[in-house]
């Protein structure tokens, strides 16, 4: 690969000068590997679902407070296990924060459905931030792409093609967060606690897989057109 700006736009990391495959250059991750990395792999996906499934099961079988204790405990154990094995804890910490916050609110109110309330507000908050960035022509997905895929370089801002691409990708992500918040909000007001848990899982990583796939495909395609 060369070191011209086109490499930054497509998400590829340029090789060091004089380097090559024989000098230990790390090959670019495949499409599926990049998606798996952002989701934390299959294990990350499973671990993100376990505390919610524990909460649903214990709440149905026993009661609210044991369910809250069990869900938070499982989330803490997952994070601790990763720390002991010196594995990345980013996904575990993110999950623990959401579980703990929802647990505190549900504990205070005594209503199981409030366990999912923070996630609903967070979804709408993300959607609002994404829409504002798009209106300001500073699409957040473009900045996330620059940080994650091009080591903090944001040369996409100099390309009309890439700017348009990240504009509509930002709108796509905002729409998905609105969908997630709206569905869960409707179930919250309908007091459908179990369905709230099911929808939280169904509208999290399966939807993220689609969003990430479309983002990677569109950004790479736009980068090739610009190169």
mmCIF file with all atom_site columns, C-alpha atoms in Angstrom:
data_model
loop_
_atom_site.group_PDB
_atom_site.id
_atom_site.type_symbol
_atom_site.label_atom_id
_atom_site.label_alt_id
_atom_site.label_comp_id
_atom_site.label_asym_id
_atom_site.label_entity_id
_atom_site.label_seq_id
_atom_site.pdbx_PDB_ins_code
_atom_site.Cartn_x
_atom_site.Cartn_y
_atom_site.Cartn_z
_atom_site.occupancy
_atom_site.B_iso_or_equiv
_atom_site.pdbx_formal_charge
_atom_site.auth_seq_id
_atom_site.auth_comp_id
_atom_site.auth_asym_id
_atom_site.auth_atom_id
_atom_site.pdbx_PDB_model_num
ATOM 1   C CA . UNK A 1 1   ? 0.000   0.000   0.000  1.00 0.00 ? 1   UNK A CA 1
ATOM 2   C CA . UNK A 1 2   ? 1.136   3.548   -0.634 1.00 0.00 ? 2   UNK A CA 1
ATOM 3   C CA . UNK A 1 3   ? 1.134   6.401   1.821  1.00 0.00 ? 3   UNK A CA 1
ATOM 4   C CA . UNK A 1 4   ? -1.128  8.760   -0.151 1.00 0.00 ? 4   UNK A CA 1
ATOM 5   C CA . UNK A 1 5   ? -4.335  10.217  1.326  1.00 0.00 ? 5   UNK A CA 1
ATOM 6   C CA . UNK A 1 6   ? -6.449  7.653   -0.512 1.00 0.00 ? 6   UNK A CA 1
ATOM 7   C CA . UNK A 1 7   ? -5.265  5.032   1.966  1.00 0.00 ? 7   UNK A CA 1
ATOM 8   C CA . UNK A 1 8   ? -6.616  7.112   4.851  1.00 0.00 ? 8   UNK A CA 1
ATOM 9   C CA . UNK A 1 9   ? -9.963  7.560   3.128  1.00 0.00 ? 9   UNK A CA 1
ATOM 10  C CA . UNK A 1 10  ? -10.557 3.882   2.560  1.00 0.00 ? 10  UNK A CA 1
ATOM 11  C CA . UNK A 1 11  ? -9.654  2.935   6.126  1.00 0.00 ? 11  UNK A CA 1
ATOM 12  C CA . UNK A 1 12  ? -6.436  1.186   5.184  1.00 0.00 ? 12  UNK A CA 1
ATOM 13  C CA . UNK A 1 13  ? -3.330  1.809   7.248  1.00 0.00 ? 13  UNK A CA 1
ATOM 14  C CA . UNK A 1 14  ? -0.307  2.576   5.069  1.00 0.00 ? 14  UNK A CA 1
ATOM 15  C CA . UNK A 1 15  ? 2.786   0.447   5.476  1.00 0.00 ? 15  UNK A CA 1
ATOM 16  C CA . UNK A 1 16  ? 6.048   1.901   6.730  1.00 0.00 ? 16  UNK A CA 1
ATOM 17  C CA . UNK A 1 17  ? 8.464   3.001   4.048  1.00 0.00 ? 17  UNK A CA 1
ATOM 18  C CA . UNK A 1 18  ? 10.601  0.150   2.846  1.00 0.00 ? 18  UNK A CA 1
ATOM 19  C CA . UNK A 1 19  ? 8.346   -2.355  4.589  1.00 0.00 ? 19  UNK A CA 1
ATOM 20  C CA . UNK A 1 20  ? 6.498   -5.196  2.989  1.00 0.00 ? 20  UNK A CA 1
ATOM 21  C CA . UNK A 1 21  ? 4.831   -8.483  3.703  1.00 0.00 ? 21  UNK A CA 1
ATOM 22  C CA . UNK A 1 22  ? 8.203   -10.009 4.368  1.00 0.00 ? 22  UNK A CA 1
ATOM 23  C CA . UNK A 1 23  ? 9.063   -7.319  6.957  1.00 0.00 ? 23  UNK A CA 1
ATOM 24  C CA . UNK A 1 24  ? 6.162   -8.194  9.229  1.00 0.00 ? 24  UNK A CA 1
ATOM 25  C CA . UNK A 1 25  ? 3.533   -5.896  7.745  1.00 0.00 ? 25  UNK A CA 1
ATOM 26  C CA . UNK A 1 26  ? 0.188   -6.826  9.214  1.00 0.00 ? 26  UNK A CA 1
ATOM 27  C CA . UNK A 1 27  ? -2.387  -7.509  6.489  1.00 0.00 ? 27  UNK A CA 1
ATOM 28  C CA . UNK A 1 28  ? -5.565  -5.482  6.510  1.00 0.00 ? 28  UNK A CA 1
ATOM 29  C CA . UNK A 1 29  ? -8.415  -7.128  8.399  1.00 0.00 ? 29  UNK A CA 1
ATOM 30  C CA . UNK A 1 30  ? -11.141 -8.624  6.284  1.00 0.00 ? 30  UNK A CA 1
ATOM 31  C CA . UNK A 1 31  ? -14.649 -7.196  6.113  1.00 0.00 ? 31  UNK A CA 1
ATOM 32  C CA . UNK A 1 32  ? -16.067 -9.780  8.532  1.00 0.00 ? 32  UNK A CA 1
ATOM 33  C CA . UNK A 1 33  ? -13.065 -9.481  10.884 1.00 0.00 ? 33  UNK A CA 1
ATOM 34  C CA . UNK A 1 34  ? -13.600 -5.723  11.201 1.00 0.00 ? 34  UNK A CA 1
ATOM 35  C CA . UNK A 1 35  ? -17.284 -6.213  12.050 1.00 0.00 ? 35  UNK A CA 1
ATOM 36  C CA . UNK A 1 36  ? -16.428 -8.908  14.597 1.00 0.00 ? 36  UNK A CA 1
ATOM 37  C CA . UNK A 1 37  ? -13.780 -6.673  16.172 1.00 0.00 ? 37  UNK A CA 1
ATOM 38  C CA . UNK A 1 38  ? -16.209 -3.785  16.662 1.00 0.00 ? 38  UNK A CA 1
ATOM 39  C CA . UNK A 1 39  ? -18.751 -6.120  18.302 1.00 0.00 ? 39  UNK A CA 1
ATOM 40  C CA . UNK A 1 40  ? -16.134 -7.775  20.502 1.00 0.00 ? 40  UNK A CA 1
ATOM 41  C CA . UNK A 1 41  ? -16.365 -11.042 18.595 1.00 0.00 ? 41  UNK A CA 1
ATOM 42  C CA . UNK A 1 42  ? -18.902 -13.797 19.175 1.00 0.00 ? 42  UNK A CA 1
ATOM 43  C CA . UNK A 1 43  ? -17.892 -13.951 22.818 1.00 0.00 ? 43  UNK A CA 1
ATOM 44  C CA . UNK A 1 44  ? -18.506 -10.214 23.251 1.00 0.00 ? 44  UNK A CA 1
ATOM 45  C CA . UNK A 1 45  ? -21.969 -10.540 21.727 1.00 0.00 ? 45  UNK A CA 1
ATOM 46  C CA . UNK A 1 46  ? -22.858 -13.470 23.999 1.00 0.00 ? 46  UNK A CA 1
ATOM 47  C CA . UNK A 1 47  ? -21.503 -11.759 27.110 1.00 0.00 ? 47  UNK A CA 1
ATOM 48  C CA . UNK A 1 48  ? -23.541 -8.619  26.394 1.00 0.00 ? 48  UNK A CA 1
ATOM 49  C CA . UNK A 1 49  ? -26.736 -10.692 26.312 1.00 0.00 ? 49  UNK A CA 1
ATOM 50  C CA . UNK A 1 50  ? -26.154 -12.850 29.409 1.00 0.00 ? 50  UNK A CA 1
ATOM 51  C CA . UNK A 1 51  ? -26.971 -10.249 32.133 1.00 0.00 ? 51  UNK A CA 1
ATOM 52  C CA . UNK A 1 52  ? -30.212 -9.277  30.384 1.00 0.00 ? 52  UNK A CA 1
ATOM 53  C CA . UNK A 1 53  ? -31.234 -12.929 29.955 1.00 0.00 ? 53  UNK A CA 1
ATOM 54  C CA . UNK A 1 54  ? -30.426 -13.574 33.631 1.00 0.00 ? 54  UNK A CA 1
ATOM 55  C CA . UNK A 1 55  ? -32.573 -10.595 34.645 1.00 0.00 ? 55  UNK A CA 1
ATOM 56  C CA . UNK A 1 56  ? -35.502 -11.792 32.519 1.00 0.00 ? 56  UNK A CA 1
ATOM 57  C CA . UNK A 1 57  ? -35.314 -15.367 33.819 1.00 0.00 ? 57  UNK A CA 1
ATOM 58  C CA . UNK A 1 58  ? -34.886 -14.577 37.518 1.00 0.00 ? 58  UNK A CA 1
ATOM 59  C CA . UNK A 1 59  ? -37.527 -11.837 37.425 1.00 0.00 ? 59  UNK A CA 1
ATOM 60  C CA . UNK A 1 60  ? -40.061 -14.288 35.950 1.00 0.00 ? 60  UNK A CA 1
ATOM 61  C CA . UNK A 1 61  ? -39.083 -17.167 38.260 1.00 0.00 ? 61  UNK A CA 1
ATOM 62  C CA . UNK A 1 62  ? -38.564 -15.260 41.517 1.00 0.00 ? 62  UNK A CA 1
ATOM 63  C CA . UNK A 1 63  ? -38.951 -11.472 41.815 1.00 0.00 ? 63  UNK A CA 1
ATOM 64  C CA . UNK A 1 64  ? -37.462 -8.115  40.887 1.00 0.00 ? 64  UNK A CA 1
ATOM 65  C CA . UNK A 1 65  ? -34.755 -7.612  43.503 1.00 0.00 ? 65  UNK A CA 1
ATOM 66  C CA . UNK A 1 66  ? -33.127 -11.054 43.151 1.00 0.00 ? 66  UNK A CA 1
ATOM 67  C CA . UNK A 1 67  ? -33.202 -10.489 39.377 1.00 0.00 ? 67  UNK A CA 1
ATOM 68  C CA . UNK A 1 68  ? -31.405 -7.141  39.747 1.00 0.00 ? 68  UNK A CA 1
ATOM 69  C CA . UNK A 1 69  ? -28.780 -8.626  42.060 1.00 0.00 ? 69  UNK A CA 1
ATOM 70  C CA . UNK A 1 70  ? -28.209 -11.584 39.742 1.00 0.00 ? 70  UNK A CA 1
ATOM 71  C CA . UNK A 1 71  ? -27.921 -9.440  36.596 1.00 0.00 ? 71  UNK A CA 1
ATOM 72  C CA . UNK A 1 72  ? -25.434 -6.993  38.145 1.00 0.00 ? 72  UNK A CA 1
ATOM 73  C CA . UNK A 1 73  ? -23.453 -9.836  39.714 1.00 0.00 ? 73  UNK A CA 1
ATOM 74  C CA . UNK A 1 74  ? -23.151 -11.652 36.393 1.00 0.00 ? 74  UNK A CA 1
ATOM 75  C CA . UNK A 1 75  ? -22.035 -8.453  34.633 1.00 0.00 ? 75  UNK A CA 1
ATOM 76  C CA . UNK A 1 76  ? -19.379 -7.858  37.316 1.00 0.00 ? 76  UNK A CA 1
ATOM 77  C CA . UNK A 1 77  ? -18.165 -11.462 37.085 1.00 0.00 ? 77  UNK A CA 1
ATOM 78  C CA . UNK A 1 78  ? -17.813 -11.194 33.301 1.00 0.00 ? 78  UNK A CA 1
ATOM 79  C CA . UNK A 1 79  ? -15.715 -8.049  33.665 1.00 0.00 ? 79  UNK A CA 1
ATOM 80  C CA . UNK A 1 80  ? -13.610 -9.559  36.461 1.00 0.00 ? 80  UNK A CA 1
ATOM 81  C CA . UNK A 1 81  ? -13.002 -12.742 34.465 1.00 0.00 ? 81  UNK A CA 1
ATOM 82  C CA . UNK A 1 82  ? -11.747 -10.684 31.529 1.00 0.00 ? 82  UNK A CA 1
ATOM 83  C CA . UNK A 1 83  ? -9.453  -8.658  33.809 1.00 0.00 ? 83  UNK A CA 1
ATOM 84  C CA . UNK A 1 84  ? -7.976  -11.794 35.374 1.00 0.00 ? 84  UNK A CA 1
ATOM 85  C CA . UNK A 1 85  ? -7.250  -13.203 31.909 1.00 0.00 ? 85  UNK A CA 1
ATOM 86  C CA . UNK A 1 86  ? -5.846  -9.832  30.777 1.00 0.00 ? 86  UNK A CA 1
ATOM 87  C CA . UNK A 1 87  ? -8.435  -9.564  28.030 1.00 0.00 ? 87  UNK A CA 1
ATOM 88  C CA . UNK A 1 88  ? -10.056 -6.346  26.714 1.00 0.00 ? 88  UNK A CA 1
ATOM 89  C CA . UNK A 1 89  ? -12.808 -5.159  29.058 1.00 0.00 ? 89  UNK A CA 1
ATOM 90  C CA . UNK A 1 90  ? -14.283 -2.324  26.950 1.00 0.00 ? 90  UNK A CA 1
ATOM 91  C CA . UNK A 1 91  ? -17.464 -4.195  26.027 1.00 0.00 ? 91  UNK A CA 1
ATOM 92  C CA . UNK A 1 92  ? -17.840 -5.661  29.537 1.00 0.00 ? 92  UNK A CA 1
ATOM 93  C CA . UNK A 1 93  ? -17.484 -2.230  31.178 1.00 0.00 ? 93  UNK A CA 1
ATOM 94  C CA . UNK A 1 94  ? -20.006 -0.657  28.802 1.00 0.00 ? 94  UNK A CA 1
ATOM 95  C CA . UNK A 1 95  ? -22.461 -3.430  29.555 1.00 0.00 ? 95  UNK A CA 1
ATOM 96  C CA . UNK A 1 96  ? -21.872 -3.211  33.320 1.00 0.00 ? 96  UNK A CA 1
ATOM 97  C CA . UNK A 1 97  ? -22.562 0.536   33.335 1.00 0.00 ? 97  UNK A CA 1
ATOM 98  C CA . UNK A 1 98  ? -25.933 0.083   31.591 1.00 0.00 ? 98  UNK A CA 1
ATOM 99  C CA . UNK A 1 99  ? -26.916 -2.872  33.772 1.00 0.00 ? 99  UNK A CA 1
ATOM 100 C CA . UNK A 1 100 ? -25.911 -1.104  37.004 1.00 0.00 ? 100 UNK A CA 1
ATOM 101 C CA . UNK A 1 101 ? -27.687 2.154   36.133 1.00 0.00 ? 101 UNK A CA 1
ATOM 102 C CA . UNK A 1 102 ? -30.880 0.351   35.144 1.00 0.00 ? 102 UNK A CA 1
ATOM 103 C CA . UNK A 1 103 ? -30.611 -1.793  38.250 1.00 0.00 ? 103 UNK A CA 1
ATOM 104 C CA . UNK A 1 104 ? -30.386 1.208   40.569 1.00 0.00 ? 104 UNK A CA 1
ATOM 105 C CA . UNK A 1 105 ? -33.427 2.880   38.985 1.00 0.00 ? 105 UNK A CA 1
ATOM 106 C CA . UNK A 1 106 ? -35.529 -0.302  39.078 1.00 0.00 ? 106 UNK A CA 1
ATOM 107 C CA . UNK A 1 107 ? -34.473 -0.937  42.700 1.00 0.00 ? 107 UNK A CA 1
ATOM 108 C CA . UNK A 1 108 ? -35.577 2.565   43.707 1.00 0.00 ? 108 UNK A CA 1
ATOM 109 C CA . UNK A 1 109 ? -38.933 2.482   41.894 1.00 0.00 ? 109 UNK A CA 1
ATOM 110 C CA . UNK A 1 110 ? -39.763 -1.178  42.435 1.00 0.00 ? 110 UNK A CA 1
ATOM 111 C CA . UNK A 1 111 ? -40.798 -1.560  38.780 1.00 0.00 ? 111 UNK A CA 1
ATOM 112 C CA . UNK A 1 112 ? -38.993 -4.154  36.658 1.00 0.00 ? 112 UNK A CA 1
ATOM 113 C CA . UNK A 1 113 ? -39.593 -2.206  33.451 1.00 0.00 ? 113 UNK A CA 1
ATOM 114 C CA . UNK A 1 114 ? -37.456 0.670   34.766 1.00 0.00 ? 114 UNK A CA 1
ATOM 115 C CA . UNK A 1 115 ? -34.430 -1.616  34.374 1.00 0.00 ? 115 UNK A CA 1
ATOM 116 C CA . UNK A 1 116 ? -34.619 -0.761  30.658 1.00 0.00 ? 116 UNK A CA 1
ATOM 117 C CA . UNK A 1 117 ? -35.322 2.957   31.035 1.00 0.00 ? 117 UNK A CA 1
ATOM 118 C CA . UNK A 1 118 ? -31.695 4.203   30.706 1.00 0.00 ? 118 UNK A CA 1
ATOM 119 C CA . UNK A 1 119 ? -31.293 2.314   27.435 1.00 0.00 ? 119 UNK A CA 1
ATOM 120 C CA . UNK A 1 120 ? -34.354 4.039   25.989 1.00 0.00 ? 120 UNK A CA 1
ATOM 121 C CA . UNK A 1 121 ? -33.076 7.516   26.870 1.00 0.00 ? 121 UNK A CA 1
ATOM 122 C CA . UNK A 1 122 ? -29.562 6.672   25.682 1.00 0.00 ? 122 UNK A CA 1
ATOM 123 C CA . UNK A 1 123 ? -30.916 5.528   22.305 1.00 0.00 ? 123 UNK A CA 1
ATOM 124 C CA . UNK A 1 124 ? -32.778 8.801   21.780 1.00 0.00 ? 124 UNK A CA 1
ATOM 125 C CA . UNK A 1 125 ? -29.759 10.767  23.029 1.00 0.00 ? 125 UNK A CA 1
ATOM 126 C CA . UNK A 1 126 ? -27.483 9.093   20.490 1.00 0.00 ? 126 UNK A CA 1
ATOM 127 C CA . UNK A 1 127 ? -30.026 9.748   17.748 1.00 0.00 ? 127 UNK A CA 1
ATOM 128 C CA . UNK A 1 128 ? -30.232 13.454  18.645 1.00 0.00 ? 128 UNK A CA 1
ATOM 129 C CA . UNK A 1 129 ? -26.440 13.860  18.693 1.00 0.00 ? 129 UNK A CA 1
ATOM 130 C CA . UNK A 1 130 ? -26.100 12.121  15.325 1.00 0.00 ? 130 UNK A CA 1
ATOM 131 C CA . UNK A 1 131 ? -28.816 14.252  13.718 1.00 0.00 ? 131 UNK A CA 1
ATOM 132 C CA . UNK A 1 132 ? -27.306 17.486  15.047 1.00 0.00 ? 132 UNK A CA 1
ATOM 133 C CA . UNK A 1 133 ? -23.881 16.522  13.699 1.00 0.00 ? 133 UNK A CA 1
ATOM 134 C CA . UNK A 1 134 ? -25.389 15.749  10.301 1.00 0.00 ? 134 UNK A CA 1
ATOM 135 C CA . UNK A 1 135 ? -27.247 19.066  10.166 1.00 0.00 ? 135 UNK A CA 1
ATOM 136 C CA . UNK A 1 136 ? -23.976 20.825  11.046 1.00 0.00 ? 136 UNK A CA 1
ATOM 137 C CA . UNK A 1 137 ? -22.251 18.852  8.253  1.00 0.00 ? 137 UNK A CA 1
ATOM 138 C CA . UNK A 1 138 ? -19.927 17.300  10.805 1.00 0.00 ? 138 UNK A CA 1
ATOM 139 C CA . UNK A 1 139 ? -21.230 13.722  10.658 1.00 0.00 ? 139 UNK A CA 1
ATOM 140 C CA . UNK A 1 140 ? -20.249 11.802  13.771 1.00 0.00 ? 140 UNK A CA 1
ATOM 141 C CA . UNK A 1 141 ? -19.921 8.513   11.905 1.00 0.00 ? 141 UNK A CA 1
ATOM 142 C CA . UNK A 1 142 ? -17.157 10.097  9.836  1.00 0.00 ? 142 UNK A CA 1
ATOM 143 C CA . UNK A 1 143 ? -15.247 11.052  12.977 1.00 0.00 ? 143 UNK A CA 1
ATOM 144 C CA . UNK A 1 144 ? -15.754 7.594   14.488 1.00 0.00 ? 144 UNK A CA 1
ATOM 145 C CA . UNK A 1 145 ? -14.482 6.094   11.226 1.00 0.00 ? 145 UNK A CA 1
ATOM 146 C CA . UNK A 1 146 ? -11.402 8.299   11.368 1.00 0.00 ? 146 UNK A CA 1
ATOM 147 C CA . UNK A 1 147 ? -10.597 7.295   14.942 1.00 0.00 ? 147 UNK A CA 1
ATOM 148 C CA . UNK A 1 148 ? -11.285 3.562   14.570 1.00 0.00 ? 148 UNK A CA 1
ATOM 149 C CA . UNK A 1 149 ? -10.180 2.872   11.008 1.00 0.00 ? 149 UNK A CA 1
ATOM 150 C CA . UNK A 1 150 ? -7.509  5.470   10.125 1.00 0.00 ? 150 UNK A CA 1
ATOM 151 C CA . UNK A 1 151 ? -5.704  6.061   13.424 1.00 0.00 ? 151 UNK A CA 1
ATOM 152 C CA . UNK A 1 152 ? -7.253  9.464   14.041 1.00 0.00 ? 152 UNK A CA 1
ATOM 153 C CA . UNK A 1 153 ? -6.755  10.902  10.555 1.00 0.00 ? 153 UNK A CA 1
ATOM 154 C CA . UNK A 1 154 ? -9.822  12.673  9.160  1.00 0.00 ? 154 UNK A CA 1
ATOM 155 C CA . UNK A 1 155 ? -8.906  13.281  5.526  1.00 0.00 ? 155 UNK A CA 1
ATOM 156 C CA . UNK A 1 156 ? -12.455 12.265  4.604  1.00 0.00 ? 156 UNK A CA 1
ATOM 157 C CA . UNK A 1 157 ? -13.478 15.853  5.415  1.00 0.00 ? 157 UNK A CA 1
ATOM 158 C CA . UNK A 1 158 ? -11.633 17.030  2.293  1.00 0.00 ? 158 UNK A CA 1
ATOM 159 C CA . UNK A 1 159 ? -13.605 14.695  0.025  1.00 0.00 ? 159 UNK A CA 1
ATOM 160 C CA . UNK A 1 160 ? -17.100 15.657  -1.158 1.00 0.00 ? 160 UNK A CA 1
ATOM 161 C CA . UNK A 1 161 ? -17.849 12.007  -1.940 1.00 0.00 ? 161 UNK A CA 1
ATOM 162 C CA . UNK A 1 162 ? -16.860 10.749  1.508  1.00 0.00 ? 162 UNK A CA 1
ATOM 163 C CA . UNK A 1 163 ? -18.598 13.648  3.252  1.00 0.00 ? 163 UNK A CA 1
ATOM 164 C CA . UNK A 1 164 ? -21.875 12.794  1.497  1.00 0.00 ? 164 UNK A CA 1
ATOM 165 C CA . UNK A 1 165 ? -21.375 9.124   2.362  1.00 0.00 ? 165 UNK A CA 1
ATOM 166 C CA . UNK A 1 166 ? -20.832 9.789   6.047  1.00 0.00 ? 166 UNK A CA 1
ATOM 167 C CA . UNK A 1 167 ? -23.782 12.190  6.062  1.00 0.00 ? 167 UNK A CA 1
ATOM 168 C CA . UNK A 1 168 ? -26.258 9.522   5.009  1.00 0.00 ? 168 UNK A CA 1
ATOM 169 C CA . UNK A 1 169 ? -24.530 6.883   7.142  1.00 0.00 ? 169 UNK A CA 1
ATOM 170 C CA . UNK A 1 170 ? -24.974 9.168   10.158 1.00 0.00 ? 170 UNK A CA 1
ATOM 171 C CA . UNK A 1 171 ? -28.659 9.503   9.271  1.00 0.00 ? 171 UNK A CA 1
ATOM 172 C CA . UNK A 1 172 ? -28.896 5.708   9.029  1.00 0.00 ? 172 UNK A CA 1
ATOM 173 C CA . UNK A 1 173 ? -27.407 5.239   12.502 1.00 0.00 ? 173 UNK A CA 1
ATOM 174 C CA . UNK A 1 174 ? -29.690 7.928   13.928 1.00 0.00 ? 174 UNK A CA 1
ATOM 175 C CA . UNK A 1 175 ? -32.719 6.204   12.408 1.00 0.00 ? 175 UNK A CA 1
ATOM 176 C CA . UNK A 1 176 ? -31.708 2.871   13.942 1.00 0.00 ? 176 UNK A CA 1
ATOM 177 C CA . UNK A 1 177 ? -31.380 4.447   17.387 1.00 0.00 ? 177 UNK A CA 1
ATOM 178 C CA . UNK A 1 178 ? -34.780 6.094   16.971 1.00 0.00 ? 178 UNK A CA 1
ATOM 179 C CA . UNK A 1 179 ? -36.247 2.708   16.014 1.00 0.00 ? 179 UNK A CA 1
ATOM 180 C CA . UNK A 1 180 ? -34.710 1.061   19.064 1.00 0.00 ? 180 UNK A CA 1
ATOM 181 C CA . UNK A 1 181 ? -35.890 3.804   21.422 1.00 0.00 ? 181 UNK A CA 1
ATOM 182 C CA . UNK A 1 182 ? -39.372 3.959   19.909 1.00 0.00 ? 182 UNK A CA 1
ATOM 183 C CA . UNK A 1 183 ? -40.000 0.197   20.067 1.00 0.00 ? 183 UNK A CA 1
ATOM 184 C CA . UNK A 1 184 ? -38.740 -0.100  23.623 1.00 0.00 ? 184 UNK A CA 1
ATOM 185 C CA . UNK A 1 185 ? -40.557 3.075   24.646 1.00 0.00 ? 185 UNK A CA 1
ATOM 186 C CA . UNK A 1 186 ? -43.858 1.670   23.354 1.00 0.00 ? 186 UNK A CA 1
ATOM 187 C CA . UNK A 1 187 ? -43.276 -1.595  25.235 1.00 0.00 ? 187 UNK A CA 1
ATOM 188 C CA . UNK A 1 188 ? -42.331 0.365   28.365 1.00 0.00 ? 188 UNK A CA 1
ATOM 189 C CA . UNK A 1 189 ? -45.605 2.288   28.370 1.00 0.00 ? 189 UNK A CA 1
ATOM 190 C CA . UNK A 1 190 ? -47.490 -0.940  27.651 1.00 0.00 ? 190 UNK A CA 1
ATOM 191 C CA . UNK A 1 191 ? -45.862 -2.559  30.741 1.00 0.00 ? 191 UNK A CA 1
ATOM 192 C CA . UNK A 1 192 ? -44.468 -5.402  28.634 1.00 0.00 ? 192 UNK A CA 1
ATOM 193 C CA . UNK A 1 193 ? -41.412 -6.073  30.786 1.00 0.00 ? 193 UNK A CA 1
ATOM 194 C CA . UNK A 1 194 ? -40.438 -9.433  29.290 1.00 0.00 ? 194 UNK A CA 1
ATOM 195 C CA . UNK A 1 195 ? -40.830 -8.161  25.730 1.00 0.00 ? 195 UNK A CA 1
ATOM 196 C CA . UNK A 1 196 ? -38.698 -5.169  26.703 1.00 0.00 ? 196 UNK A CA 1
ATOM 197 C CA . UNK A 1 197 ? -35.857 -7.555  27.513 1.00 0.00 ? 197 UNK A CA 1
ATOM 198 C CA . UNK A 1 198 ? -36.337 -9.498  24.304 1.00 0.00 ? 198 UNK A CA 1
ATOM 199 C CA . UNK A 1 199 ? -36.413 -6.307  22.232 1.00 0.00 ? 199 UNK A CA 1
ATOM 200 C CA . UNK A 1 200 ? -33.293 -5.002  23.954 1.00 0.00 ? 200 UNK A CA 1
ATOM 201 C CA . UNK A 1 201 ? -31.374 -8.031  22.717 1.00 0.00 ? 201 UNK A CA 1
ATOM 202 C CA . UNK A 1 202 ? -33.051 -8.203  19.300 1.00 0.00 ? 202 UNK A CA 1
ATOM 203 C CA . UNK A 1 203 ? -32.460 -4.513  18.591 1.00 0.00 ? 203 UNK A CA 1
ATOM 204 C CA . UNK A 1 204 ? -28.886 -4.399  19.863 1.00 0.00 ? 204 UNK A CA 1
ATOM 205 C CA . UNK A 1 205 ? -26.214 -6.582  18.255 1.00 0.00 ? 205 UNK A CA 1
ATOM 206 C CA . UNK A 1 206 ? -28.299 -7.955  15.317 1.00 0.00 ? 206 UNK A CA 1
ATOM 207 C CA . UNK A 1 207 ? -29.070 -4.366  14.307 1.00 0.00 ? 207 UNK A CA 1
ATOM 208 C CA . UNK A 1 208 ? -25.482 -3.287  14.933 1.00 0.00 ? 208 UNK A CA 1
ATOM 209 C CA . UNK A 1 209 ? -24.223 -6.024  12.611 1.00 0.00 ? 209 UNK A CA 1
ATOM 210 C CA . UNK A 1 210 ? -26.341 -4.590  9.793  1.00 0.00 ? 210 UNK A CA 1
ATOM 211 C CA . UNK A 1 211 ? -25.300 -1.005  10.581 1.00 0.00 ? 211 UNK A CA 1
ATOM 212 C CA . UNK A 1 212 ? -21.611 -1.891  10.718 1.00 0.00 ? 212 UNK A CA 1
ATOM 213 C CA . UNK A 1 213 ? -21.797 -3.922  7.519  1.00 0.00 ? 213 UNK A CA 1
ATOM 214 C CA . UNK A 1 214 ? -23.466 -1.074  5.617  1.00 0.00 ? 214 UNK A CA 1
ATOM 215 C CA . UNK A 1 215 ? -20.992 1.452   7.069  1.00 0.00 ? 215 UNK A CA 1
ATOM 216 C CA . UNK A 1 216 ? -17.916 -0.575  6.124  1.00 0.00 ? 216 UNK A CA 1
ATOM 217 C CA . UNK A 1 217 ? -19.256 -1.314  2.640  1.00 0.00 ? 217 UNK A CA 1
ATOM 218 C CA . UNK A 1 218 ? -20.305 2.274   1.909  1.00 0.00 ? 218 UNK A CA 1
ATOM 219 C CA . UNK A 1 219 ? -17.129 3.911   3.266  1.00 0.00 ? 219 UNK A CA 1
ATOM 220 C CA . UNK A 1 220 ? -14.850 1.518   1.403  1.00 0.00 ? 220 UNK A CA 1
ATOM 221 C CA . UNK A 1 221 ? -16.827 1.961   -1.798 1.00 0.00 ? 221 UNK A CA 1
ATOM 222 C CA . UNK A 1 222 ? -16.692 5.746   -1.519 1.00 0.00 ? 222 UNK A CA 1
ATOM 223 C CA . UNK A 1 223 ? -12.968 5.590   -0.757 1.00 0.00 ? 223 UNK A CA 1
ATOM 224 C CA . UNK A 1 224 ? -12.299 3.515   -3.885 1.00 0.00 ? 224 UNK A CA 1
ATOM 225 C CA . UNK A 1 225 ? -14.274 5.988   -5.996 1.00 0.00 ? 225 UNK A CA 1
ATOM 226 C CA . UNK A 1 226 ? -12.247 8.857   -4.569 1.00 0.00 ? 226 UNK A CA 1
ATOM 227 C CA . UNK A 1 227 ? -8.865  7.142   -4.965 1.00 0.00 ? 227 UNK A CA 1
#
